Amino acid sequence: MKAQGETEESEKLSKMSSLLERLHAKFNQNRPWSETIKLVRQVMEKRVVMSSGGHQHLVSCLETLQKALKVTSLPAMTDRLESIARQNGLGSHLSASGTECYITSDMFYVEVQLDPAGQLCDVKVAHHGENPVSCPELVQQLREKNFDEFSKHLKGLVNLYNLPGDNKLKTKMYLALQSLEQDLSKMAIMYWKATNAGPLDKILHGSVGYLTPRSGVSRSLGMNASVTIEGTSAMYKLPIAPLIMGSHPVDNKWTPSFSSITSANSVDLPACFFLKFPQPIPVSRAFVQKLQSCTGIPLFETQPTYAPLYELITQFELSKDPDPIPLNHNMRFYAALPGQQHCYFLNKDAPLPDGRSLQGTLVSKITFQHPGRVPLILNLIRHQVAYNTLIGSCVKRTILKEDSPGLLQFEVCPLSESRFSVSFQHPVNDSLVCVVMDVQDSTHVSCKLYKGLSDALICTDDFIAKVVQRCMSIPVTMRAIRRKAETIQADTPALSLIAETVEDMVKKNLPPASSPGEPGLNCFTLPENQGALHFSTGWRRRGRINQAWDTSLLSRCTHSSVSKEGKDMKSTSTYLLLLVSYVFSV
């Protein structure tokens, strides 16, 4: 048996060796590279037949070879375009001259114009029933030989028309999309004529934002949404003709006048309009309800899964970074700023006044029927994104040691769907202070600083609000607050003199004199309420004398001390008493 097995193995090796010798003899000739390319292209022309036969692996190999070939001639360019069309399930054909390549579908076609040398002249896109229009994005992609991006653009156009039903039904859906786009364009023009706004103002304040033509790819213009029409399980009455009447708004919010929806200008379709986001955005439960009230249509077909909103915002921010290494953060993040290092703890489970934590879910698209709903939807989305941006500004991949010298600790707690607090140690005292930020809308954030009555002045609420609205960043704002506090303390006169006076009083255990007719106050007494809010931070407050005071009180005390009138001397005693109350902490 052993001898027989060895004989069979020997025969197999002999046959393999003979086969290799024949292959070497056949292909050991020096073939020109042009013939090899021609052979590959001939095989690729037969790829449709091979696909139907199930030779997917071979087809994939041929596509890889096609991508590896340099495009330096007209035939090479047309071959690559036809290959890309096939990959996206589209048809293609050449003009009689061979210098125009058409990539076609039932609802659109792309015309690529080339010169005899294969150099690109123009790329035009023609949507259903429309004239071809030059597309700068596609022109740039093909001139740079960026065929992958060109293919993504084609795929986006295919998805744009991924509608149910036959061509007749698709045509009605497309007419509805066209009418919506015309109304949105009129609304954009009305806003521009009324305000003469530039692109940035349109993005921030425009009734329909910064409107760009329909294309297969989303542009990198920050937060954006695409207007589409998609098939639905329910029937909706959609306009198939523009609804805006006239060319002037009816109020100071640039609201146009819309005609009523009738059977003459609308049709029932198993489809609806959608605002689609490139990436699902975190939205609080309260804003989900506001969006549904605005559109009158449920935001989700099935009940969504809710999670802590701050956790969703964290995941959203971290997903922007292509770094595949997961970050073990436990909702604690670090920020390295000029001259300062911060640590932020996002308290995602902090209870709201109703006892529940702030919950949210991810929203990828919003359904609507009427063009007049778009400005209202955008305002709500802007509001939510402004809130998300502030919270997300704390989320960074920076890594610092917890025991780093001078590391400043901050805690961010939600107070409602639009309000939150940032708690931190007083820059001068050892007490806890906080800033409450209220995102009233996408363009207005009000701020309120809460500190104990015995704490030194830090900065004004207006100062904080101006910084926040300028940078929309919590770390940058906290750095500005601390620097402002340092500036105020540096500009305060006679601090050392009053500090020595207070220390001497403490050593002698002498309370300050009160003014005549007023009860004396113990200099160690602190106001009972150190702030309007309660926080979960574990700050420790050590008793000591703080050499810092409210500058307004200090200036009044200094002014009164130079007067010789009894009335002013009475004021001096009162102010000194207040100063002592301010400078002691327990």
Coordinates of C-alpha atoms in Angstrom, one line a residue:
M1 CA 0.0 0.0 0.0
K2 CA 2.8 2.3 0.8
A3 CA 4.6 1.6 -2.5
Q4 CA 1.3 2.3 -4.4
G5 CA 0.8 5.6 -2.6
E6 CA 4.3 6.7 -3.4
T7 CA 3.8 5.8 -7.1
E8 CA 0.6 7.9 -7.3
E9 CA 2.3 10.9 -5.7
S10 CA 5.2 10.5 -8.1
E11 CA 2.9 10.5 -11.1
K12 CA 1.1 13.7 -9.9
L13 CA 4.4 15.5 -9.5
S14 CA 5.5 14.4 -13.0
K15 CA 2.3 15.6 -14.5
M16 CA 2.6 19.0 -12.7
S17 CA 6.2 19.4 -13.8
S18 CA 5.2 18.6 -17.4
L19 CA 2.4 21.2 -17.3
L20 CA 4.6 23.9 -16.0
E21 CA 7.2 23.2 -18.7
R22 CA 4.5 23.6 -21.4
L23 CA 3.3 26.8 -19.8
H24 CA 6.9 28.2 -19.6
A25 CA 7.5 27.2 -23.2
K26 CA 4.3 28.9 -24.4
F27 CA 4.6 32.2 -22.5
N28 CA 8.4 32.5 -22.3
Q29 CA 8.4 34.8 -25.3
N30 CA 8.9 38.5 -24.9
R31 CA 5.5 39.9 -25.7
P32 CA 5.0 43.7 -26.1
W33 CA 3.1 45.3 -23.2
S34 CA 0.6 46.7 -25.7
E35 CA -0.4 43.2 -26.7
T36 CA -0.9 42.2 -23.0
I37 CA -3.1 45.3 -22.5
K38 CA -5.1 44.4 -25.6
L39 CA -5.6 40.9 -24.4
V40 CA -6.8 42.0 -20.9
R41 CA -9.2 44.4 -22.5
Q42 CA -10.6 41.8 -24.8
V43 CA -11.2 39.5 -21.8
M44 CA -12.9 42.3 -19.9
E45 CA -15.3 42.9 -22.8
K46 CA -16.5 39.3 -22.0
R47 CA -17.0 40.1 -18.3
V48 CA -20.8 40.3 -18.5
V49 CA -20.9 36.7 -19.8
M50 CA -18.5 35.6 -17.1
S51 CA -20.6 37.3 -14.4
S52 CA -23.7 35.4 -15.5
G53 CA -21.6 32.2 -15.3
G54 CA -20.7 32.9 -11.7
H55 CA -17.0 33.7 -12.2
Q56 CA -17.1 36.6 -9.7
H57 CA -13.6 36.1 -8.5
L58 CA -12.2 36.3 -12.0
V59 CA -14.3 39.4 -12.6
S60 CA -12.9 41.0 -9.5
C61 CA -9.4 40.3 -10.6
L62 CA -10.1 41.8 -14.0
E63 CA -11.5 45.0 -12.3
T64 CA -8.3 45.2 -10.3
L65 CA -6.2 45.0 -13.5
Q66 CA -8.4 47.7 -15.1
K67 CA -7.7 50.0 -12.1
A68 CA -4.0 49.4 -12.4
L69 CA -3.8 50.4 -16.0
K70 CA -2.7 54.0 -16.6
V71 CA -5.1 56.2 -18.5
T72 CA -3.1 58.0 -21.1
S73 CA -5.1 57.7 -24.3
L74 CA -8.7 58.0 -25.6
P75 CA -9.3 54.2 -25.6
A76 CA -8.0 53.9 -22.1
M77 CA -10.2 56.7 -20.8
T78 CA -13.4 55.3 -22.5
D79 CA -12.6 51.8 -21.3
R80 CA -12.3 53.0 -17.7
L81 CA -15.5 55.0 -17.9
E82 CA -17.4 52.0 -19.3
S83 CA -16.0 49.8 -16.5
I84 CA -17.1 52.3 -13.9
A85 CA -20.6 52.4 -15.4
R86 CA -20.8 48.7 -15.3
Q87 CA -19.7 48.6 -11.6
N88 CA -22.6 50.9 -10.8
G89 CA -25.2 49.1 -12.8
L90 CA -25.4 51.8 -15.5
G91 CA -25.4 51.5 -19.2
S92 CA -22.8 53.2 -21.4
H93 CA -22.1 53.9 -25.1
L94 CA -19.8 56.0 -27.3
S95 CA -20.6 58.6 -29.9
A96 CA -19.8 58.0 -33.5
S97 CA -16.6 60.0 -33.2
G98 CA -15.6 58.1 -30.0
T99 CA -14.9 61.3 -28.1
E100 CA -18.2 61.4 -26.1
C101 CA -19.0 58.7 -23.6
Y102 CA -22.5 58.5 -22.3
I103 CA -23.3 56.8 -18.9
T104 CA -27.0 56.3 -18.8
S105 CA -30.0 55.2 -16.6
D106 CA -33.8 55.6 -16.9
M107 CA -33.8 58.9 -14.9
F108 CA -30.5 60.6 -15.8
Y109 CA -27.4 60.4 -18.0
V110 CA -23.8 61.7 -17.7
E111 CA -22.0 63.0 -20.8
V112 CA -18.2 62.9 -20.7
Q113 CA -16.7 65.0 -23.5
L114 CA -13.1 64.1 -24.5
D115 CA -10.6 65.3 -27.1
P116 CA -8.9 62.9 -29.6
A117 CA -5.9 62.5 -27.2
G118 CA -8.2 61.4 -24.4
Q119 CA -8.0 64.7 -22.4
L120 CA -11.1 65.8 -20.6
C121 CA -13.1 68.7 -22.1
D122 CA -16.3 68.7 -20.0
V123 CA -18.7 66.6 -17.9
K124 CA -22.4 67.3 -18.1
V125 CA -25.3 65.8 -16.1
A126 CA -28.9 65.7 -17.5
H127 CA -31.7 64.8 -15.1
H128 CA -35.0 63.4 -16.4
G129 CA -36.6 65.9 -18.8
E130 CA -33.9 68.5 -18.3
N131 CA -31.1 69.9 -20.4
P132 CA -27.5 68.7 -19.6
V133 CA -25.6 71.0 -17.3
S134 CA -21.9 71.1 -16.7
C135 CA -20.9 69.6 -13.3
P136 CA -17.7 71.2 -11.9
E137 CA -17.2 68.4 -9.3
L138 CA -17.2 65.7 -11.9
V139 CA -14.9 67.7 -14.2
Q140 CA -12.4 68.1 -11.3
Q141 CA -12.5 64.4 -10.4
L142 CA -11.8 63.2 -13.9
R143 CA -9.1 65.7 -14.6
E144 CA -7.3 64.5 -11.5
K145 CA -7.9 60.9 -12.6
N146 CA -9.8 60.4 -9.3
F147 CA -12.0 57.6 -10.6
D148 CA -13.0 56.3 -7.2
E149 CA -14.6 59.7 -6.3
F150 CA -16.2 59.8 -9.8
S151 CA -17.7 56.3 -9.1
K152 CA -19.0 57.5 -5.7
H153 CA -20.7 60.4 -7.4
L154 CA -22.4 58.1 -9.9
K155 CA -23.5 55.9 -7.0
G156 CA -25.0 58.9 -5.3
L157 CA -27.0 59.8 -8.4
V158 CA -28.3 56.2 -8.6
N159 CA -29.4 56.3 -5.0
L160 CA -31.1 59.7 -5.6
Y161 CA -33.5 57.9 -8.1
N162 CA -33.9 54.7 -6.1
L163 CA -37.6 55.0 -6.2
P164 CA -40.3 52.3 -6.2
G165 CA -42.8 51.6 -9.0
D166 CA -42.6 51.8 -12.8
N167 CA -41.2 54.7 -14.9
K168 CA -44.6 56.5 -14.9
L169 CA -44.7 56.6 -11.1
K170 CA -41.0 57.5 -10.9
T171 CA -41.7 60.4 -13.3
K172 CA -44.5 61.8 -10.9
M173 CA -42.1 61.5 -8.0
Y174 CA -39.4 63.3 -9.9
L175 CA -41.9 66.1 -10.8
A176 CA -42.7 66.5 -7.0
L177 CA -39.0 66.8 -6.3
Q178 CA -38.5 69.3 -9.0
S179 CA -41.4 71.5 -7.7
L180 CA -39.9 71.3 -4.2
E181 CA -36.5 72.4 -5.4
Q182 CA -38.0 75.3 -7.3
D183 CA -39.8 76.5 -4.2
L184 CA -36.7 76.2 -2.1
S185 CA -34.7 78.1 -4.7
K186 CA -37.3 81.0 -4.6
M187 CA -37.1 81.1 -0.8
A188 CA -33.3 81.3 -1.0
I189 CA -33.5 84.2 -3.5
M190 CA -36.1 86.0 -1.4
Y191 CA -33.7 85.9 1.6
W192 CA -30.7 87.0 -0.4
K193 CA -32.6 90.0 -2.0
A194 CA -33.9 91.1 1.4
T195 CA -30.6 90.8 3.3
N196 CA -27.8 90.7 0.6
A197 CA -26.3 88.0 2.8
G198 CA -23.0 86.2 2.0
P199 CA -22.5 82.4 2.1
L200 CA -21.7 82.4 5.9
D201 CA -24.8 84.4 6.8
K202 CA -26.9 82.1 4.6
I203 CA -25.6 79.1 6.4
L204 CA -26.2 80.6 9.9
H205 CA -29.4 82.5 9.3
G206 CA -30.9 81.8 5.9
S207 CA -34.4 80.5 5.8
V208 CA -33.2 77.5 3.7
G209 CA -29.5 77.7 4.6
Y210 CA -27.0 77.8 1.8
L211 CA -28.7 76.1 -1.1
T212 CA -26.6 74.1 -3.7
P213 CA -27.8 72.2 -6.8
R214 CA -28.6 68.5 -6.7
S215 CA -25.6 66.2 -7.0
G216 CA -24.5 62.7 -6.2
V217 CA -22.1 63.7 -3.4
S218 CA -22.5 65.9 -0.4
R219 CA -20.2 68.9 -0.2
S220 CA -18.0 69.6 2.7
L221 CA -19.8 72.7 4.0
G222 CA -20.1 71.7 7.7
M223 CA -23.4 70.4 8.9
N224 CA -25.6 69.8 5.8
A225 CA -28.7 67.9 4.7
S226 CA -29.9 66.7 1.3
V227 CA -33.4 67.2 0.0
T228 CA -34.7 63.9 -1.5
I229 CA -37.8 62.0 -2.3
E230 CA -38.1 58.4 -1.2
G231 CA -40.7 55.6 -1.3
T232 CA -42.8 55.0 1.8
S233 CA -45.3 52.5 3.0
A234 CA -48.0 55.2 3.5
M235 CA -49.5 57.5 0.8
Y236 CA -48.8 61.2 0.9
K237 CA -50.3 64.1 -1.1
L238 CA -47.3 65.9 -2.6
P239 CA -47.2 69.0 -4.8
I240 CA -46.1 68.4 -8.4
A241 CA -46.1 72.1 -9.2
P242 CA -44.4 75.1 -7.4
L243 CA -46.5 76.5 -4.6
I244 CA -44.9 79.9 -4.0
M245 CA -46.9 82.9 -5.3
G246 CA -45.1 86.1 -6.1
S247 CA -41.5 87.0 -5.4
H248 CA -41.7 88.9 -2.1
P249 CA -42.0 87.6 1.5
V250 CA -45.1 88.3 3.5
D251 CA -43.3 89.1 6.8
N252 CA -39.9 90.0 8.3
K253 CA -39.0 86.3 8.6
W254 CA -38.9 86.0 4.8
T255 CA -41.9 83.7 4.7
P256 CA -43.3 83.4 1.2
S257 CA -47.0 83.2 0.2
F258 CA -48.0 79.6 -0.7
S259 CA -50.9 78.6 -2.8
S260 CA -53.2 75.9 -1.3
I261 CA -52.6 72.3 -2.2
T262 CA -55.4 71.0 -4.5
S263 CA -56.0 68.1 -6.7
A264 CA -54.7 70.2 -9.6
N265 CA -51.3 70.8 -8.2
S266 CA -50.7 67.7 -6.2
V267 CA -51.0 63.9 -6.4
D268 CA -51.1 61.1 -3.9
L269 CA -47.9 59.1 -4.0
P270 CA -46.3 56.2 -2.0
A271 CA -43.5 58.6 -1.3
C272 CA -42.5 61.6 0.7
F273 CA -39.9 64.4 0.9
F274 CA -36.9 63.9 3.2
L275 CA -34.1 65.9 4.7
K276 CA -31.3 63.4 4.9
F277 CA -28.0 63.9 6.9
P278 CA -24.7 62.4 5.8
Q279 CA -24.3 61.0 9.3
P280 CA -27.1 60.4 11.9
I281 CA -27.1 63.3 14.4
P282 CA -27.9 63.0 18.1
V283 CA -31.2 64.6 19.0
S284 CA -32.8 64.9 22.4
R285 CA -36.2 63.3 23.2
A286 CA -37.7 66.8 23.5
F287 CA -36.5 67.9 20.1
V288 CA -37.8 64.7 18.5
Q289 CA -41.3 65.7 19.8
K290 CA -40.8 69.2 18.5
L291 CA -39.8 67.9 15.0
Q292 CA -42.8 65.6 14.9
S293 CA -45.1 68.5 15.9
C294 CA -43.6 70.6 13.2
T295 CA -44.1 68.1 10.3
G296 CA -47.2 66.3 11.6
I297 CA -45.4 63.0 10.5
P298 CA -43.8 60.5 12.9
L299 CA -40.0 60.7 12.7
F300 CA -39.6 57.0 13.0
E301 CA -41.5 54.0 11.6
T302 CA -40.8 52.0 14.7
Q303 CA -40.1 53.2 18.3
P304 CA -36.5 54.4 18.5
T305 CA -34.0 53.4 21.1
Y306 CA -33.1 56.2 23.5
A307 CA -29.7 56.6 25.3
P308 CA -28.0 59.3 27.3
L309 CA -27.7 62.3 24.9
Y310 CA -24.2 63.1 26.1
E311 CA -23.1 59.6 25.3
L312 CA -24.5 59.9 21.7
I313 CA -22.7 63.3 21.3
T314 CA -19.5 61.7 22.4
Q315 CA -19.8 58.9 19.9
F316 CA -20.7 61.3 17.2
E317 CA -17.6 63.5 17.9
L318 CA -15.2 60.6 18.2
S319 CA -16.5 59.1 14.9
K320 CA -15.2 62.2 13.1
D321 CA -11.6 61.1 13.8
P322 CA -10.5 58.3 11.5
D323 CA -8.2 56.9 14.3
P324 CA -9.3 53.3 14.6
I325 CA -7.9 52.9 18.1
P326 CA -10.8 53.0 20.6
L327 CA -10.5 55.6 23.4
N328 CA -11.2 54.4 26.9
H329 CA -12.6 57.7 28.2
N330 CA -15.3 56.9 30.7
M331 CA -16.8 60.3 29.7
R332 CA -13.6 62.0 30.9
F333 CA -11.7 64.1 28.3
Y334 CA -8.6 66.3 28.3
A335 CA -7.9 69.5 26.5
A336 CA -4.4 71.1 26.2
L337 CA -4.7 74.8 25.7
P338 CA -2.0 77.6 25.6
G339 CA -0.9 77.9 29.2
Q340 CA -3.6 75.6 30.6
Q341 CA -4.6 71.9 30.8
H342 CA -8.2 70.9 31.4
C343 CA -10.1 67.7 32.3
Y344 CA -13.8 67.6 31.5
F345 CA -16.2 65.1 33.0
L346 CA -19.5 64.8 31.1
N347 CA -22.1 63.7 33.6
K348 CA -24.4 61.9 31.2
D349 CA -26.5 60.5 34.0
A350 CA -27.1 63.7 35.9
P351 CA -30.9 63.9 36.8
L352 CA -33.0 66.6 35.4
P353 CA -35.8 68.4 37.4
D354 CA -38.2 65.5 36.5
G355 CA -35.7 63.0 38.0
R356 CA -34.8 61.5 34.6
S357 CA -31.5 61.9 32.8
L358 CA -31.3 63.7 29.4
Q359 CA -32.1 61.1 26.7
G360 CA -31.7 61.2 23.0
T361 CA -31.5 59.2 19.8
L362 CA -29.9 59.3 16.4
V363 CA -31.8 60.9 13.5
S364 CA -30.7 60.2 9.9
K365 CA -33.6 61.8 8.0
I366 CA -36.7 63.9 8.6
T367 CA -40.0 63.5 6.7
F368 CA -42.1 66.4 5.5
Q369 CA -44.7 67.2 2.9
H370 CA -44.7 70.9 2.3
P371 CA -41.9 73.3 1.4
G372 CA -43.0 75.7 4.1
R373 CA -41.9 73.2 6.7
V374 CA -38.2 73.3 5.7
P375 CA -37.3 76.7 7.5
L376 CA -39.0 75.5 10.7
I377 CA -37.2 72.1 10.5
L378 CA -33.8 73.8 9.9
N379 CA -34.3 76.1 12.9
L380 CA -34.9 73.2 15.2
I381 CA -31.9 71.3 13.7
R382 CA -29.7 74.3 14.1
H383 CA -30.7 74.7 17.7
Q384 CA -29.9 71.0 18.5
V385 CA -26.6 71.1 16.6
A386 CA -25.6 74.3 18.5
Y387 CA -26.1 72.5 21.8
N388 CA -24.3 69.4 20.5
T389 CA -21.4 71.6 19.3
L390 CA -20.8 73.1 22.7
I391 CA -21.0 69.7 24.5
G392 CA -18.9 68.1 21.8
S393 CA -16.2 70.7 22.1
C394 CA -15.1 68.9 25.3
V395 CA -14.7 65.6 23.5
K396 CA -11.1 65.2 22.4
R397 CA -8.6 62.4 22.0
T398 CA -5.9 64.3 23.9
I399 CA -4.3 62.1 26.6
L400 CA -2.9 63.7 29.8
K401 CA -2.0 62.3 33.2
E402 CA -4.7 62.9 35.9
D403 CA -1.9 64.0 38.3
S404 CA -0.4 66.5 35.8
P405 CA 0.6 69.7 37.6
G406 CA -1.9 72.5 37.3
L407 CA -4.6 70.2 35.7
L408 CA -7.9 72.0 36.0
Q409 CA -11.1 70.0 36.6
F410 CA -14.5 70.7 35.1
E411 CA -17.8 68.9 35.2
V412 CA -20.5 69.4 32.6
C413 CA -24.1 68.6 33.7
P414 CA -27.3 68.8 31.6
L415 CA -30.1 70.9 33.1
S416 CA -32.6 70.6 30.3
E417 CA -32.6 69.9 26.5
S418 CA -31.1 73.3 25.9
R419 CA -29.4 74.2 29.2
F420 CA -26.3 72.8 31.0
S421 CA -23.8 73.8 33.7
V422 CA -20.0 73.8 33.8
S423 CA -18.7 73.5 37.4
F424 CA -15.1 74.3 38.4
Q425 CA -13.0 75.6 41.2
H426 CA -12.9 79.3 41.7
P427 CA -9.7 80.7 40.1
V428 CA -8.8 82.5 43.3
N429 CA -10.8 80.9 46.1
D430 CA -11.1 77.2 47.0
S431 CA -14.8 77.2 46.5
L432 CA -17.0 75.8 43.7
V433 CA -18.5 78.0 41.0
C434 CA -20.4 77.3 37.9
V435 CA -21.5 78.8 34.6
V436 CA -25.0 78.0 33.3
M437 CA -25.3 78.2 29.6
D438 CA -28.7 78.3 27.9
V439 CA -28.8 77.7 24.2
Q440 CA -31.8 79.7 23.4
D441 CA -31.5 79.2 19.6
S442 CA -28.7 78.6 17.1
T443 CA -27.5 82.2 17.3
H444 CA -28.0 83.1 21.0
V445 CA -26.4 81.5 24.0
S446 CA -27.1 83.3 27.4
C447 CA -24.7 82.7 30.3
K448 CA -25.0 83.1 34.0
L449 CA -22.1 82.8 36.5
Y450 CA -23.0 81.5 39.9
K451 CA -20.5 81.9 42.8
G452 CA -20.7 82.2 46.6
L453 CA -21.1 85.6 48.2
S454 CA -17.7 85.3 49.7
D455 CA -16.0 84.5 46.3
A456 CA -13.9 87.0 44.5
L457 CA -15.2 88.6 41.3
I458 CA -14.3 86.5 38.2
C459 CA -16.0 88.2 35.2
T460 CA -19.3 89.4 33.9
D461 CA -22.1 87.3 32.4
D462 CA -21.9 89.3 29.2
F463 CA -18.2 88.6 28.8
I464 CA -18.8 84.8 29.0
A465 CA -21.7 85.1 26.5
K466 CA -19.6 87.0 24.0
V467 CA -16.8 84.4 24.2
V468 CA -19.1 81.5 23.8
Q469 CA -20.9 82.9 20.8
R470 CA -17.6 83.7 19.2
C471 CA -15.9 80.4 19.6
M472 CA -18.7 77.9 20.4
S473 CA -16.2 76.0 22.6
I474 CA -16.4 75.2 26.3
P475 CA -12.7 74.7 26.8
V476 CA -11.8 78.0 25.1
T477 CA -14.5 79.8 27.2
M478 CA -13.2 78.3 30.4
R479 CA -9.7 79.4 29.6
A480 CA -10.9 82.9 28.8
I481 CA -12.8 83.1 32.2
R482 CA -9.7 82.1 34.1
R483 CA -7.5 84.6 32.3
K484 CA -10.1 87.3 32.9
A485 CA -10.2 86.5 36.6
E486 CA -6.4 86.7 36.7
T487 CA -6.5 90.1 35.0
I488 CA -9.1 91.4 37.4
Q489 CA -7.1 90.3 40.4
A490 CA -3.8 91.8 39.0
D491 CA -5.6 95.2 38.6
T492 CA -7.1 95.3 42.1
P493 CA -5.3 97.9 44.3
A494 CA -4.2 97.6 47.9
L495 CA -4.8 93.8 48.1
S496 CA -1.7 93.1 50.2
L497 CA -2.5 96.0 52.6
I498 CA -6.1 94.8 53.3
A499 CA -4.9 91.2 53.5
E500 CA -2.4 92.1 56.2
T501 CA -5.2 93.9 58.1
V502 CA -7.5 90.9 58.0
E503 CA -4.7 88.5 59.0
D504 CA -3.9 90.7 62.0
M505 CA -7.5 90.8 63.0
V506 CA -7.7 87.0 62.8
K507 CA -4.5 86.6 64.9
K508 CA -5.9 88.9 67.6
N509 CA -9.3 87.2 67.3
L510 CA -11.0 90.6 67.0
P511 CA -14.2 90.9 65.0
P512 CA -14.5 94.1 62.9
A513 CA -16.5 96.9 64.1
S514 CA -20.0 97.3 62.7
S515 CA -21.6 100.6 61.9
P516 CA -23.6 102.5 64.6
G517 CA -27.1 101.1 65.0
E518 CA -26.3 97.9 63.1
P519 CA -25.7 94.5 64.6
G520 CA -22.2 93.2 64.6
L521 CA -21.4 90.2 62.3
N522 CA -19.0 87.4 63.0
C523 CA -16.2 87.6 60.5
F524 CA -16.2 83.8 60.1
T525 CA -19.8 83.8 59.0
L526 CA -20.5 82.7 55.4
P527 CA -23.6 83.1 53.4
E528 CA -25.7 80.0 53.7
N529 CA -26.4 79.7 50.0
Q530 CA -23.2 79.5 48.0
G531 CA -25.0 79.2 44.7
A532 CA -28.4 78.7 43.2
L533 CA -27.6 75.2 42.1
H534 CA -26.4 72.0 43.6
F535 CA -23.7 69.8 42.0
S536 CA -22.3 66.3 42.3
T537 CA -18.7 67.2 42.2
G538 CA -16.5 66.1 45.1
W539 CA -14.6 69.4 45.7
R540 CA -12.9 69.9 49.0
R541 CA -12.8 73.4 50.5
R542 CA -9.9 74.1 52.8
G543 CA -10.2 77.0 55.3
R544 CA -7.8 79.8 54.7
I545 CA -7.7 83.5 54.1
N546 CA -8.1 84.4 50.5
Q547 CA -6.2 87.5 49.4
A548 CA -8.8 88.6 46.8
W549 CA -11.9 90.7 46.9
D550 CA -14.7 92.1 44.9
T551 CA -13.1 95.1 43.1
S552 CA -16.3 97.2 43.3
L553 CA -16.4 96.8 47.1
L554 CA -12.7 97.4 47.4
S555 CA -12.8 100.6 45.3
R556 CA -15.7 101.9 47.5
C557 CA -13.8 101.1 50.6
T558 CA -10.7 102.9 49.5
H559 CA -12.7 105.9 48.4
S560 CA -14.5 106.2 51.7
S561 CA -11.3 105.8 53.8
V562 CA -9.9 109.1 52.5
S563 CA -13.0 111.1 53.5
K564 CA -13.2 112.7 56.9
E565 CA -16.9 112.9 57.1
G566 CA -18.6 110.8 59.7
K567 CA -21.1 109.5 57.2
D568 CA -18.3 108.2 55.0
M569 CA -16.4 106.7 57.9
K570 CA -19.6 104.8 58.7
S571 CA -19.6 103.4 55.2
T572 CA -15.9 102.5 55.6
S573 CA -16.8 100.2 58.6
T574 CA -19.6 98.6 56.7
Y575 CA -17.5 97.9 53.6
L576 CA -14.6 96.5 55.7
L577 CA -17.1 94.2 57.4
L578 CA -18.4 93.0 54.0
L579 CA -14.8 92.5 52.9
V580 CA -14.1 90.3 55.8
S581 CA -17.2 88.3 55.1
Y582 CA -16.0 87.8 51.6
V583 CA -12.5 86.7 52.3
F584 CA -13.1 83.8 54.7
S585 CA -14.0 80.4 53.5
V586 CA -14.4 77.2 55.5

